Structure formats: C-alpha cells, structure tokens
PDB file of C-alpha atoms in Angstrom:
ATOM      1  CA  MET A   1      69.077  63.543-157.349  1.00 48.00           C
ATOM      2  CA  ARG A   2      65.885  62.200-156.401  1.00 48.00           C
ATOM      3  CA  TRP A   3      66.481  63.779-152.891  1.00 46.00           C
ATOM      4  CA  LEU A   4      67.127  67.267-154.320  1.00 44.00           C
ATOM      5  CA  LEU A   5      64.078  66.836-156.303  1.00 42.00           C
ATOM      6  CA  ALA A   6      62.098  65.531-152.997  1.00 44.00           C
ATOM      7  CA  ILE A   7      63.263  68.701-151.224  1.00 44.00           C
ATOM      8  CA  VAL A   8      62.273  71.256-153.895  1.00 40.00           C
ATOM      9  CA  CYS A   9      59.046  69.395-154.289  1.00 44.00           C
ATOM     10  CA  PHE A  10      58.617  69.478-150.529  1.00 43.00           C
ATOM     11  CA  SER A  11      59.614  73.489-150.348  1.00 47.00           C
ATOM     12  CA  PHE A  12      56.823  74.818-152.646  1.00 43.00           C
ATOM     13  CA  ALA A  13      54.151  72.737-151.089  1.00 44.00           C
ATOM     14  CA  THR A  14      55.151  73.987-147.688  1.00 43.00           C
ATOM     15  CA  LEU A  15      55.029  77.535-149.243  1.00 43.00           C
ATOM     16  CA  SER A  16      51.864  77.086-151.074  1.00 41.00           C
ATOM     17  CA  TYR A  17      50.316  76.184-147.686  1.00 41.00           C
ATOM     18  CA  ALA A  18      51.645  78.963-145.740  1.00 42.00           C
ATOM     19  CA  ASN A  19      50.566  81.461-148.335  1.00 43.00           C
ATOM     20  CA  ALA A  20      46.970  80.017-148.128  1.00 46.00           C
ATOM     21  CA  ALA A  21      45.225  80.829-145.006  1.00 45.00           C
ATOM     22  CA  PRO A  22      44.952  84.599-144.204  1.00 53.00           C
ATOM     23  CA  ALA A  23      47.035  86.862-142.227  1.00 59.00           C
ATOM     24  CA  LEU A  24      46.200  88.917-139.372  1.00 62.00           C
ATOM     25  CA  ASP A  25      48.990  91.414-139.833  1.00 60.00           C
ATOM     26  CA  ASP A  26      47.924  93.604-142.241  1.00 60.00           C
ATOM     27  CA  SER A  27      44.234  92.871-142.631  1.00 72.00           C
ATOM     28  CA  PHE A  28      41.717  95.841-141.774  1.00 92.00           C
ATOM     29  CA  ILE A  29      38.843  93.908-139.613  1.00 97.00           C
ATOM     30  CA  ASP A  30      35.441  95.432-141.113  1.00 97.00           C
ATOM     31  CA  LYS A  31      33.269  92.928-139.609  1.00 98.00           C
ATOM     32  CA  VAL A  32      32.587  90.917-136.230  1.00 98.00           C
ATOM     33  CA  LEU A  33      29.876  88.011-136.947  1.00 98.00           C
ATOM     34  CA  VAL A  34      29.372  86.043-133.873  1.00 98.00           C
ATOM     35  CA  VAL A  35      27.215  82.799-134.498  1.00 98.00           C
ATOM     36  CA  LYS A  36      25.184  81.883-131.336  1.00 98.00           C
ATOM     37  CA  SER A  37      24.198  78.442-132.374  1.00 98.00           C
ATOM     38  CA  GLU A  38      28.468  77.879-133.013  1.00 97.00           C
ATOM     39  CA  ARG A  39      29.225  79.824-129.987  1.00 97.00           C
ATOM     40  CA  LYS A  40      31.752  81.517-132.816  1.00 98.00           C
ATOM     41  CA  LEU A  41      33.011  85.200-132.937  1.00 98.00           C
ATOM     42  CA  HIS A  42      34.613  85.285-136.638  1.00 98.00           C
ATOM     43  CA  LEU A  43      36.534  88.351-137.311  1.00 98.00           C
ATOM     44  CA  ILE A  44      36.288  89.274-141.255  1.00 98.00           C
ATOM     45  CA  SER A  45      38.318  91.298-143.300  1.00 97.00           C
ATOM     46  CA  ARG A  46      36.999  92.401-146.955  1.00 96.00           C
ATOM     47  CA  GLY A  47      34.384  88.813-146.442  1.00 96.00           C
ATOM     48  CA  VAL A  48      36.740  86.395-145.351  1.00 97.00           C
ATOM     49  CA  SER A  49      37.342  84.966-142.270  1.00 97.00           C
ATOM     50  CA  MET A  50      40.333  85.915-140.791  1.00 97.00           C
ATOM     51  CA  LYS A  51      39.954  84.608-137.568  1.00 97.00           C
ATOM     52  CA  SER A  52      37.637  82.584-135.304  1.00 98.00           C
ATOM     53  CA  TYR A  53      37.295  82.537-131.380  1.00 98.00           C
ATOM     54  CA  ARG A  54      34.691  80.514-128.680  1.00 97.00           C
ATOM     55  CA  VAL A  55      32.340  82.211-127.025  1.00 97.00           C
ATOM     56  CA  SER A  56      30.500  81.956-123.713  1.00 97.00           C
ATOM     57  CA  LEU A  57      26.807  83.892-124.160  1.00 98.00           C
ATOM     58  CA  GLY A  58      24.425  84.856-121.937  1.00 97.00           C
ATOM     59  CA  LYS A  59      22.099  82.175-119.517  1.00 97.00           C
ATOM     60  CA  GLN A  60      19.002  81.591-121.151  1.00 97.00           C
ATOM     61  CA  ALA A  61      18.993  80.817-124.793  1.00 95.00           C
ATOM     62  CA  GLY A  62      16.991  82.979-127.456  1.00 95.00           C
ATOM     63  CA  PRO A  63      17.474  86.367-128.802  1.00 95.00           C
ATOM     64  CA  LYS A  64      16.952  89.285-126.285  1.00 96.00           C
ATOM     65  CA  GLN A  65      13.570  90.410-125.630  1.00 93.00           C
ATOM     66  CA  ARG A  66      13.883  92.664-122.572  1.00 94.00           C
ATOM     67  CA  GLU A  67      15.806  93.705-120.005  1.00 96.00           C
ATOM     68  CA  GLY A  68      16.786  91.795-116.962  1.00 96.00           C
ATOM     69  CA  ASP A  69      16.394  88.285-119.405  1.00 96.00           C
ATOM     70  CA  GLN A  70      19.763  86.913-119.568  1.00 98.00           C
ATOM     71  CA  ARG A  71      19.285  86.967-123.344  1.00 98.00           C
ATOM     72  CA  THR A  72      22.102  87.370-126.281  1.00 98.00           C
ATOM     73  CA  PRO A  73      20.625  89.856-128.529  1.00 98.00           C
ATOM     74  CA  GLU A  74      20.841  89.086-132.554  1.00 98.00           C
ATOM     75  CA  GLY A  75      20.617  91.473-135.219  1.00 97.00           C
ATOM     76  CA  LEU A  76      22.934  94.457-136.139  1.00 98.00           C
ATOM     77  CA  TYR A  77      25.071  96.640-134.236  1.00 98.00           C
ATOM     78  CA  TRP A  78      28.356  98.901-133.931  1.00 98.00           C
ATOM     79  CA  ILE A  79      31.260  98.606-131.177  1.00 98.00           C
ATOM     80  CA  ASP A  80      30.905 102.171-130.595  1.00 97.00           C
ATOM     81  CA  TRP A  81      33.188 102.356-127.652  1.00 98.00           C
ATOM     82  CA  ARG A  82      35.486 100.641-124.902  1.00 97.00           C
ATOM     83  CA  LYS A  83      37.232 100.391-121.622  1.00 96.00           C
ATOM     84  CA  VAL A  84      38.982  98.518-119.238  1.00 93.00           C
ATOM     85  CA  SER A  85      36.625  96.755-116.665  1.00 82.00           C
ATOM     86  CA  ASP A  86      37.809  96.062-113.751  1.00 79.00           C
ATOM     87  CA  LYS A  87      35.541  92.940-113.312  1.00 79.00           C
ATOM     88  CA  TYR A  88      35.885  91.534-116.868  1.00 81.00           C
ATOM     89  CA  ASN A  89      39.148  92.869-118.380  1.00 88.00           C
ATOM     90  CA  LEU A  90      38.813  94.499-121.632  1.00 96.00           C
ATOM     91  CA  ALA A  91      34.978  95.353-122.617  1.00 97.00           C
ATOM     92  CA  MET A  92      33.500  96.306-126.104  1.00 98.00           C
ATOM     93  CA  HIS A  93      30.297  98.168-126.132  1.00 98.00           C
ATOM     94  CA  ILE A  94      27.923  96.912-128.757  1.00 98.00           C
ATOM     95  CA  SER A  95      25.531  99.410-129.269  1.00 98.00           C
ATOM     96  CA  TYR A  96      22.023  97.712-128.343  1.00 98.00           C
ATOM     97  CA  PRO A  97      19.191  98.497-128.868  1.00 97.00           C
ATOM     98  CA  ASN A  98      19.078  99.034-132.250  1.00 96.00           C
ATOM     99  CA  ALA A  99      15.669 100.535-133.543  1.00 96.00           C
ATOM    100  CA  LYS A 100      14.048  97.164-134.468  1.00 95.00           C
ATOM    101  CA  ASP A 101      14.900  97.018-130.213  1.00 96.00           C
ATOM    102  CA  LEU A 102      13.702  99.868-129.395  1.00 96.00           C
ATOM    103  CA  ALA A 103      10.434  99.267-131.279  1.00 95.00           C
ATOM    104  CA  ARG A 104      10.069  95.547-130.364  1.00 92.00           C
ATOM    105  CA  ALA A 105      10.295  96.276-126.286  1.00 93.00           C
ATOM    106  CA  SER A 106       8.122  99.078-126.619  1.00 93.00           C
ATOM    107  CA  SER A 107       5.188  97.508-128.162  1.00 94.00           C
ATOM    108  CA  GLU A 108       5.501  95.055-125.405  1.00 93.00           C
ATOM    109  CA  GLY A 109       5.524  97.797-122.867  1.00 93.00           C
ATOM    110  CA  ALA A 110       9.135  96.595-122.126  1.00 95.00           C
ATOM    111  CA  ARG A 111      12.609  97.941-121.474  1.00 95.00           C
ATOM    112  CA  PRO A 112      14.932  96.995-124.176  1.00 96.00           C
ATOM    113  CA  GLY A 113      18.022  96.528-121.545  1.00 94.00           C
ATOM    114  CA  SER A 114      21.668  97.819-122.581  1.00 93.00           C
ATOM    115  CA  MET A 115      25.169  97.463-121.343  1.00 95.00           C
ATOM    116  CA  ILE A 116      25.730  95.153-124.016  1.00 98.00           C
ATOM    117  CA  MET A 117      29.535  93.784-124.366  1.00 97.00           C
ATOM    118  CA  LEU A 118      31.839  91.986-125.213  1.00 97.00           C
ATOM    119  CA  HIS A 119      34.730  90.949-122.898  1.00 96.00           C
ATOM    120  CA  GLY A 120      36.619  89.173-121.100  1.00 95.00           C
ATOM    121  CA  THR A 121      36.815  86.828-118.366  1.00 93.00           C
ATOM    122  CA  PRO A 122      36.993  87.669-114.588  1.00 88.00           C
ATOM    123  CA  LEU A 123      39.624  87.073-112.833  1.00 80.00           C
ATOM    124  CA  ASP A 124      38.408  84.054-109.468  1.00 78.00           C
ATOM    125  CA  GLU A 125      40.514  81.905-107.489  1.00 77.00           C
ATOM    126  CA  GLU A 126      37.925  80.056-107.085  1.00 81.00           C
ATOM    127  CA  TYR A 127      36.656  79.301-110.479  1.00 80.00           C
ATOM    128  CA  PRO A 128      39.821  79.614-113.538  1.00 80.00           C
ATOM    129  CA  GLU A 129      39.342  81.001-116.854  1.00 84.00           C
ATOM    130  CA  TRP A 130      38.755  77.644-118.326  1.00 82.00           C
ATOM    131  CA  TYR A 131      35.798  77.231-116.106  1.00 80.00           C
ATOM    132  CA  PHE A 132      34.003  79.959-117.035  1.00 85.00           C
ATOM    133  CA  HIS A 133      34.759  79.182-121.245  1.00 83.00           C
ATOM    134  CA  THR A 134      33.182  75.963-121.333  1.00 83.00           C
ATOM    135  CA  LEU A 135      29.949  77.614-120.378  1.00 92.00           C
ATOM    136  CA  ASP A 136      27.051  80.191-121.159  1.00 96.00           C
ATOM    137  CA  TRP A 137      27.170  82.342-118.132  1.00 95.00           C
ATOM    138  CA  THR A 138      26.840  85.994-118.942  1.00 96.00           C
ATOM    139  CA  GLU A 139      23.645  88.468-118.599  1.00 96.00           C
ATOM    140  CA  GLY A 140      23.772  88.844-122.329  1.00 97.00           C
ATOM    141  CA  CYS A 141      26.665  89.792-123.144  1.00 97.00           C
ATOM    142  CA  ILE A 142      29.580  87.995-124.964  1.00 98.00           C
ATOM    143  CA  ALA A 143      32.786  86.591-123.634  1.00 97.00           C
ATOM    144  CA  LEU A 144      35.954  85.433-124.552  1.00 96.00           C
ATOM    145  CA  LYS A 145      39.196  83.747-122.721  1.00 95.00           C
ATOM    146  CA  ASN A 146      41.493  87.511-121.616  1.00 94.00           C
ATOM    147  CA  ASP A 147      43.884  86.534-124.434  1.00 95.00           C
ATOM    148  CA  ASP A 148      41.937  86.144-127.375  1.00 96.00           C
ATOM    149  CA  MET A 149      39.970  89.248-126.243  1.00 97.00           C
ATOM    150  CA  ARG A 150      43.218  91.146-125.986  1.00 96.00           C
ATOM    151  CA  GLU A 151      43.624  90.080-129.476  1.00 97.00           C
ATOM    152  CA  ILE A 152      40.200  91.533-130.493  1.00 98.00           C
ATOM    153  CA  TRP A 153      40.834  94.612-128.517  1.00 97.00           C
ATOM    154  CA  SER A 154      43.933  95.389-130.662  1.00 97.00           C
ATOM    155  CA  LEU A 155      42.754  94.282-133.724  1.00 97.00           C
ATOM    156  CA  VAL A 156      38.915  95.630-134.037  1.00 98.00           C
ATOM    157  CA  LYS A 157      38.488  99.976-133.917  1.00 97.00           C
ATOM    158  CA  ASP A 158      35.299 101.387-132.369  1.00 97.00           C
ATOM    159  CA  GLY A 159      32.726 102.307-135.335  1.00 98.00           C
ATOM    160  CA  THR A 160      33.414  98.507-136.057  1.00 98.00           C
ATOM    161  CA  LEU A 161      29.717  96.512-137.286  1.00 98.00           C
ATOM    162  CA  ILE A 162      29.376  93.020-135.589  1.00 98.00           C
ATOM    163  CA  GLU A 163      26.833  91.175-136.657  1.00 98.00           C
ATOM    164  CA  ILE A 164      25.266  88.141-133.806  1.00 98.00           C
ATOM    165  CA  ARG A 165      23.050  85.713-135.660  1.00 98.00           C
ATOM    166  CA  PRO A 166      21.638  82.933-133.952  1.00 98.00           C
TER     167      PRO A 166
END
C-alpha cells in the first residue's frame, strides 16, 4: 500500500512540474528582449519569458553611436524583414536606427549606421561554431548558434518588437 501511495504522489509531482514550465508550441511571441550585460536573448509571450538563448554582440562595449563603431544598439526596434544569408545562414533585420538614434547621430554630424541583424554563425572550417559562440565578434549585430537561430526564425514573426537593453 505504501508503494502505491508513493507512486501516486510521485506521478502528481511529475505532472505538476511538467506543467509549470511554459511551452513554446502554442505561444505567440510578442517581444524579443536582448539583455546585453547577460548576453541573453529572451522570447517573451504576454510578459512571460518562454525561452532564453546565449548571444554574441558587437566587438565594442556600449550602445551604438555611429556607423562602424562595432557596437550593438540599445533601444526599441522591430524585426522588420528576414533573409537567408550566404555568410551567416539565417538573418532577421532589426529596424535600427530609430528616431532617437537618427537625432543623436545627426547632432554629432555622424551617420548612425544600418543593417543591424539578428543572425546565425558562419560555417567556417578553421573556426568551429563553438568558437564564435564564446566571444563578442560581430560588427554590431546579435549572433546566435545556428540551431538557436533556426528556432527563433520559426517562432518570431516579422513585425515583432525587439528591445535591446544594456
């Protein structure tokens, strides 16, 4: 009888644990949140983080100021289009620069830059994917492992808000 009771209790504990974790299957991702200090990208649905990924950022620290500074921007943007990239596998465009970025660059007499992407990792025989995944190597983009990028590509629609925090 004790064994039966133990099995029933274990079954309920397992079921409640399994239901506690959010499931991506039926979720509508309404926001992508990148926290640069954590090197994390979070997929958000109705205010709940559904899944997180490790990211690589621009080679230089701080918010993007101008074209060519090798920094990843900070602020509110949109995923506005996507493409298959010969160099970086899948790529989703981030709508940088926004009005605030344009005003700042204009006041400094600089060009703000463009073509900030969320993308995969190069396929390179000399440097394996794990090598890129352990450091900040982009010109200002946000890079992920290719498997992670494929998953994000399938879950995040064009027009989704992306917030990039320090």
